[in-house]
Every structure is written in C-alpha cells, then in structure tokens.
C-alpha cells in the first residue's frame, strides 16, 4: 500500500456536515477514502446535506479518491482483514451502531468493517453524536474503548473562537482526521 487509505462509515445520528467535511479533508490530503453508509446514514445525508446519491461529485471531491461500498455487501473488500488501511472513522456514529459494534454484531458493512478494524488492531475512531447518554450507551462506549477504539464524541471546542457553524464543523473534522494521522491546516489546535 503506497498511499494512505481510510475507511469512513456513516450511520444515522445527526451530523452530516461532519461526514462531508471529513471526506473533503481526507481526499484533499490525497487519502483514498473507502465509504460505506447505512440506510439511516443515507437518510441523514439527504436530510442534512441534500446528498441524494453517493458519489464524489455530491461530496465535492476527486472521484479517483472516493470508493463507495454498498452497506449490504458484507463480502466487500473493506470487510476483510486483508484489506490494508490506515484507520476507520465512523462519523457520525449512532448509539445503535455503537451497541451493535460493542456486541460484535456485523449485520451491515459499517459494523463488519469496524469489527475487522478492531480485530486487526487498526485505528477505529467512533464519532458518537447522540445526547444524552443512557447507561447502556455508556457501557457500550466503554466496551469499545476497552477493545481499542478511540471514542471521539462530536463535541466542538470553543477555545478557537468559532464564528460560524463551519468553524464548529471544522474543529471536529480536524480532530477526527488527526486521529488517523492525516495532516491538515485547519486552525483547530490550542497551540
């Protein structure tokens, strides 16, 4: 594997602008993105970002760098441990998906790719978006953390003095791509 590859999963928690920005940052840095979107994730992308079809043009990125995988295809390349990549980001990640992954369920490609990422000891970043958390959510998040996942709740910081919603989105998108080792020049760091 010569260049960086990152798997991106999308589930049904609110947060489509984060998804779009993460994909833009990754591909803008020359990273090959392998995208899979759950049924509820598709609805989310449509309702929050007017994305009607999953394609590079809708995300405003280079089609050479965005590979779309059907979430029902559990035989897809990203479902295998032999598919080498530099990490997986699930953004946004619903409590339902957190629970399924923590329980070892692999009924969708997002879940299967996450399970394989953990099994292979690769970086799994779970960008949980729902609030408040039930005790079940907390236990599931703890289970994922113990299994090696990085849980990164979509909670933007205000120390960079955001002025727009895009600034808030950039803060979290920058944090997420940092976690898979991809450089960017967003002003999201304290120093």
mmCIF file of C-alpha atoms in Angstrom:
data_model
loop_
_atom_site.group_PDB
_atom_site.id
_atom_site.type_symbol
_atom_site.label_atom_id
_atom_site.label_comp_id
_atom_site.label_asym_id
_atom_site.label_seq_id
_atom_site.Cartn_x
_atom_site.Cartn_y
_atom_site.Cartn_z
ATOM 1 C CA UNK A 1 0.000 0.000 0.000
ATOM 2 C CA UNK A 2 1.713 3.176 -1.209
ATOM 3 C CA UNK A 3 -0.656 5.965 -0.208
ATOM 4 C CA UNK A 4 -2.913 6.387 2.784
ATOM 5 C CA UNK A 5 -6.304 4.702 2.851
ATOM 6 C CA UNK A 6 -9.049 5.428 5.355
ATOM 7 C CA UNK A 7 -12.418 3.735 5.686
ATOM 8 C CA UNK A 8 -15.308 6.051 6.523
ATOM 9 C CA UNK A 9 -18.599 4.719 7.848
ATOM 10 C CA UNK A 10 -21.746 6.793 8.202
ATOM 11 C CA UNK A 11 -24.697 5.895 10.414
ATOM 12 C CA UNK A 12 -27.958 7.588 11.334
ATOM 13 C CA UNK A 13 -27.081 10.037 14.108
ATOM 14 C CA UNK A 14 -27.324 13.718 13.199
ATOM 15 C CA UNK A 15 -24.089 15.178 11.858
ATOM 16 C CA UNK A 16 -23.920 15.003 8.049
ATOM 17 C CA UNK A 17 -21.818 18.197 7.790
ATOM 18 C CA UNK A 18 -19.102 16.403 9.782
ATOM 19 C CA UNK A 19 -19.190 13.491 7.320
ATOM 20 C CA UNK A 20 -18.876 15.752 4.297
ATOM 21 C CA UNK A 21 -16.018 17.762 5.792
ATOM 22 C CA UNK A 22 -14.064 14.687 6.932
ATOM 23 C CA UNK A 23 -14.291 13.193 3.426
ATOM 24 C CA UNK A 24 -13.196 16.516 1.911
ATOM 25 C CA UNK A 25 -10.227 16.822 4.284
ATOM 26 C CA UNK A 26 -9.088 13.253 3.713
ATOM 27 C CA UNK A 27 -9.327 13.344 -0.088
ATOM 28 C CA UNK A 28 -7.856 16.872 -0.123
ATOM 29 C CA UNK A 29 -4.787 15.378 1.567
ATOM 30 C CA UNK A 30 -4.568 12.687 -1.132
ATOM 31 C CA UNK A 31 -6.056 9.941 1.038
ATOM 32 C CA UNK A 32 -8.022 7.178 -0.684
ATOM 33 C CA UNK A 33 -11.380 7.056 1.128
ATOM 34 C CA UNK A 34 -13.488 3.906 1.208
ATOM 35 C CA UNK A 35 -17.021 4.951 2.140
ATOM 36 C CA UNK A 36 -19.937 2.884 3.362
ATOM 37 C CA UNK A 37 -23.217 4.372 4.523
ATOM 38 C CA UNK A 38 -26.002 2.665 6.469
ATOM 39 C CA UNK A 39 -29.633 3.020 5.408
ATOM 40 C CA UNK A 40 -30.245 5.611 8.123
ATOM 41 C CA UNK A 41 -26.939 7.271 7.206
ATOM 42 C CA UNK A 42 -28.236 7.772 3.650
ATOM 43 C CA UNK A 43 -31.351 9.416 5.018
ATOM 44 C CA UNK A 44 -29.208 11.625 7.245
ATOM 45 C CA UNK A 45 -27.001 12.742 4.344
ATOM 46 C CA UNK A 46 -30.086 13.640 2.318
ATOM 47 C CA UNK A 47 -31.954 15.445 5.103
ATOM 48 C CA UNK A 48 -28.999 17.411 6.453
ATOM 49 C CA UNK A 49 -26.756 17.946 3.412
ATOM 50 C CA UNK A 50 -29.032 17.366 0.395
ATOM 51 C CA UNK A 51 -26.874 14.466 -0.796
ATOM 52 C CA UNK A 52 -29.179 12.396 -2.986
ATOM 53 C CA UNK A 53 -26.686 9.931 -4.466
ATOM 54 C CA UNK A 54 -23.441 8.644 -3.066
ATOM 55 C CA UNK A 55 -20.826 9.916 -5.489
ATOM 56 C CA UNK A 56 -17.706 12.070 -5.447
ATOM 57 C CA UNK A 57 -19.488 14.989 -7.077
ATOM 58 C CA UNK A 58 -22.063 15.197 -4.262
ATOM 59 C CA UNK A 59 -19.228 15.420 -1.699
ATOM 60 C CA UNK A 60 -17.230 17.857 -3.846
ATOM 61 C CA UNK A 61 -14.173 15.577 -4.014
ATOM 62 C CA UNK A 62 -11.939 13.855 -6.584
ATOM 63 C CA UNK A 63 -13.665 10.715 -7.873
ATOM 64 C CA UNK A 64 -10.278 8.968 -8.094
ATOM 65 C CA UNK A 65 -10.021 9.115 -4.282
ATOM 66 C CA UNK A 66 -13.546 8.117 -3.217
ATOM 67 C CA UNK A 67 -14.559 4.465 -3.390
ATOM 68 C CA UNK A 68 -18.189 3.732 -2.474
ATOM 69 C CA UNK A 69 -19.127 0.370 -0.927
ATOM 70 C CA UNK A 70 -22.698 -0.894 -0.587
ATOM 71 C CA UNK A 71 -23.506 -1.255 3.122
ATOM 72 C CA UNK A 72 -25.351 -4.518 2.406
ATOM 73 C CA UNK A 73 -22.290 -6.110 0.769
ATOM 74 C CA UNK A 74 -20.628 -7.970 3.632
ATOM 75 C CA UNK A 75 -18.266 -9.514 1.092
ATOM 76 C CA UNK A 76 -16.845 -6.119 0.137
ATOM 77 C CA UNK A 77 -13.076 -5.654 0.316
ATOM 78 C CA UNK A 78 -13.294 -3.462 3.445
ATOM 79 C CA UNK A 79 -14.979 -6.361 5.284
ATOM 80 C CA UNK A 80 -11.718 -8.328 5.179
ATOM 81 C CA UNK A 81 -8.736 -8.105 7.466
ATOM 82 C CA UNK A 82 -6.555 -8.442 4.372
ATOM 83 C CA UNK A 83 -7.736 -5.009 3.195
ATOM 84 C CA UNK A 84 -4.901 -2.807 4.442
ATOM 85 C CA UNK A 85 -5.837 0.667 5.610
ATOM 86 C CA UNK A 86 -4.670 3.376 7.990
ATOM 87 C CA UNK A 87 -7.831 3.503 10.085
ATOM 88 C CA UNK A 88 -11.577 3.827 10.077
ATOM 89 C CA UNK A 89 -13.724 6.762 11.137
ATOM 90 C CA UNK A 90 -17.439 6.309 11.797
ATOM 91 C CA UNK A 91 -18.902 9.798 11.530
ATOM 92 C CA UNK A 92 -21.486 10.247 12.789
ATOM 93 C CA UNK A 93 -21.913 7.096 14.836
ATOM 94 C CA UNK A 94 -25.335 6.411 16.326
ATOM 95 C CA UNK A 95 -25.906 4.750 19.689
ATOM 96 C CA UNK A 96 -27.471 1.873 17.770
ATOM 97 C CA UNK A 97 -24.238 1.342 15.831
ATOM 98 C CA UNK A 98 -22.101 1.721 18.961
ATOM 99 C CA UNK A 99 -24.213 -1.000 20.611
ATOM 100 C CA UNK A 100 -24.013 -3.331 17.617
ATOM 101 C CA UNK A 101 -20.242 -2.979 17.238
ATOM 102 C CA UNK A 102 -19.691 -3.345 21.004
ATOM 103 C CA UNK A 103 -21.767 -6.547 20.900
ATOM 104 C CA UNK A 104 -19.851 -7.990 17.961
ATOM 105 C CA UNK A 105 -22.796 -7.773 15.561
ATOM 106 C CA UNK A 106 -21.921 -7.445 11.892
ATOM 107 C CA UNK A 107 -25.227 -7.058 10.083
ATOM 108 C CA UNK A 108 -24.060 -4.131 7.950
ATOM 109 C CA UNK A 109 -20.801 -3.280 6.199
ATOM 110 C CA UNK A 110 -20.197 -0.371 8.609
ATOM 111 C CA UNK A 111 -20.429 -2.822 11.513
ATOM 112 C CA UNK A 112 -18.339 -5.510 9.788
ATOM 113 C CA UNK A 113 -15.592 -3.078 8.730
ATOM 114 C CA UNK A 114 -15.463 -1.682 12.292
ATOM 115 C CA UNK A 115 -15.259 -5.174 13.773
ATOM 116 C CA UNK A 116 -12.436 -6.121 11.402
ATOM 117 C CA UNK A 117 -10.620 -2.851 12.140
ATOM 118 C CA UNK A 118 -10.652 -3.696 15.847
ATOM 119 C CA UNK A 119 -9.694 -7.329 15.221
ATOM 120 C CA UNK A 120 -6.706 -6.275 13.132
ATOM 121 C CA UNK A 121 -5.680 -3.713 15.801
ATOM 122 C CA UNK A 122 -6.040 -0.788 13.427
ATOM 123 C CA UNK A 123 -7.287 2.633 14.465
ATOM 124 C CA UNK A 124 -11.068 2.825 14.833
ATOM 125 C CA UNK A 125 -12.437 6.292 15.567
ATOM 126 C CA UNK A 126 -16.052 6.358 16.702
ATOM 127 C CA UNK A 127 -17.521 9.864 16.425
ATOM 128 C CA UNK A 128 -20.578 9.415 18.618
ATOM 129 C CA UNK A 129 -23.170 12.145 18.225
ATOM 130 C CA UNK A 130 -26.201 11.376 20.393
ATOM 131 C CA UNK A 131 -27.019 13.024 23.718
ATOM 132 C CA UNK A 132 -27.882 12.477 26.496
ATOM 133 C CA UNK A 133 -26.313 9.079 27.050
ATOM 134 C CA UNK A 134 -28.173 6.224 28.653
ATOM 135 C CA UNK A 135 -26.325 3.869 30.970
ATOM 136 C CA UNK A 136 -26.443 1.312 28.139
ATOM 137 C CA UNK A 137 -24.711 3.822 25.813
ATOM 138 C CA UNK A 138 -22.018 4.451 28.429
ATOM 139 C CA UNK A 139 -21.383 0.725 28.871
ATOM 140 C CA UNK A 140 -21.221 0.182 25.098
ATOM 141 C CA UNK A 141 -18.814 3.094 24.674
ATOM 142 C CA UNK A 142 -16.652 1.690 27.487
ATOM 143 C CA UNK A 143 -16.666 -1.717 25.776
ATOM 144 C CA UNK A 144 -15.473 -0.161 22.502
ATOM 145 C CA UNK A 145 -12.780 1.781 24.316
ATOM 146 C CA UNK A 146 -11.527 -1.371 26.052
ATOM 147 C CA UNK A 147 -11.482 -3.106 22.653
ATOM 148 C CA UNK A 148 -9.149 -0.403 21.332
ATOM 149 C CA UNK A 149 -11.480 2.090 19.672
ATOM 150 C CA UNK A 150 -10.985 5.817 20.085
ATOM 151 C CA UNK A 151 -14.309 7.346 21.097
ATOM 152 C CA UNK A 152 -14.455 10.959 19.918
ATOM 153 C CA UNK A 153 -17.845 12.482 20.750
ATOM 154 C CA UNK A 154 -18.814 15.217 18.318
ATOM 155 C CA UNK A 155 -18.341 17.996 20.870
ATOM 156 C CA UNK A 156 -16.651 21.015 19.284
ATOM 157 C CA UNK A 157 -14.401 23.234 21.380
ATOM 158 C CA UNK A 158 -14.818 26.968 21.722
ATOM 159 C CA UNK A 159 -11.248 27.969 22.606
ATOM 160 C CA UNK A 160 -10.528 28.645 18.914
ATOM 161 C CA UNK A 161 -13.285 31.291 18.957
ATOM 162 C CA UNK A 162 -15.577 29.850 16.249
ATOM 163 C CA UNK A 163 -17.657 32.395 14.383
ATOM 164 C CA UNK A 164 -19.687 30.136 12.101
ATOM 165 C CA UNK A 165 -21.200 26.681 12.050
ATOM 166 C CA UNK A 166 -18.492 25.751 9.526
ATOM 167 C CA UNK A 167 -15.869 26.674 12.148
ATOM 168 C CA UNK A 168 -17.515 24.249 14.594
ATOM 169 C CA UNK A 169 -17.654 21.519 11.949
ATOM 170 C CA UNK A 170 -14.004 22.139 11.007
ATOM 171 C CA UNK A 171 -12.951 21.826 14.648
ATOM 172 C CA UNK A 172 -14.322 18.291 14.925
ATOM 173 C CA UNK A 173 -13.399 17.231 11.371
ATOM 174 C CA UNK A 174 -9.826 18.330 12.039
ATOM 175 C CA UNK A 175 -9.735 16.350 15.287
ATOM 176 C CA UNK A 176 -11.041 13.236 13.531
ATOM 177 C CA UNK A 177 -8.515 13.290 10.693
ATOM 178 C CA UNK A 178 -5.762 13.982 13.247
ATOM 179 C CA UNK A 179 -6.712 10.709 14.923
ATOM 180 C CA UNK A 180 -5.956 8.726 11.751
ATOM 181 C CA UNK A 181 -2.682 10.589 11.180
ATOM 182 C CA UNK A 182 -3.706 12.808 8.277
ATOM 183 C CA UNK A 183 -2.239 16.324 8.101
ATOM 184 C CA UNK A 184 -4.367 19.402 7.553
ATOM 185 C CA UNK A 185 -4.026 23.122 8.048
ATOM 186 C CA UNK A 186 -7.257 23.876 9.889
ATOM 187 C CA UNK A 187 -6.789 26.217 12.868
ATOM 188 C CA UNK A 188 -8.153 23.743 15.423
ATOM 189 C CA UNK A 189 -5.266 23.331 17.825
ATOM 190 C CA UNK A 190 -4.737 25.234 21.075
ATOM 191 C CA UNK A 191 -1.096 25.982 20.242
#
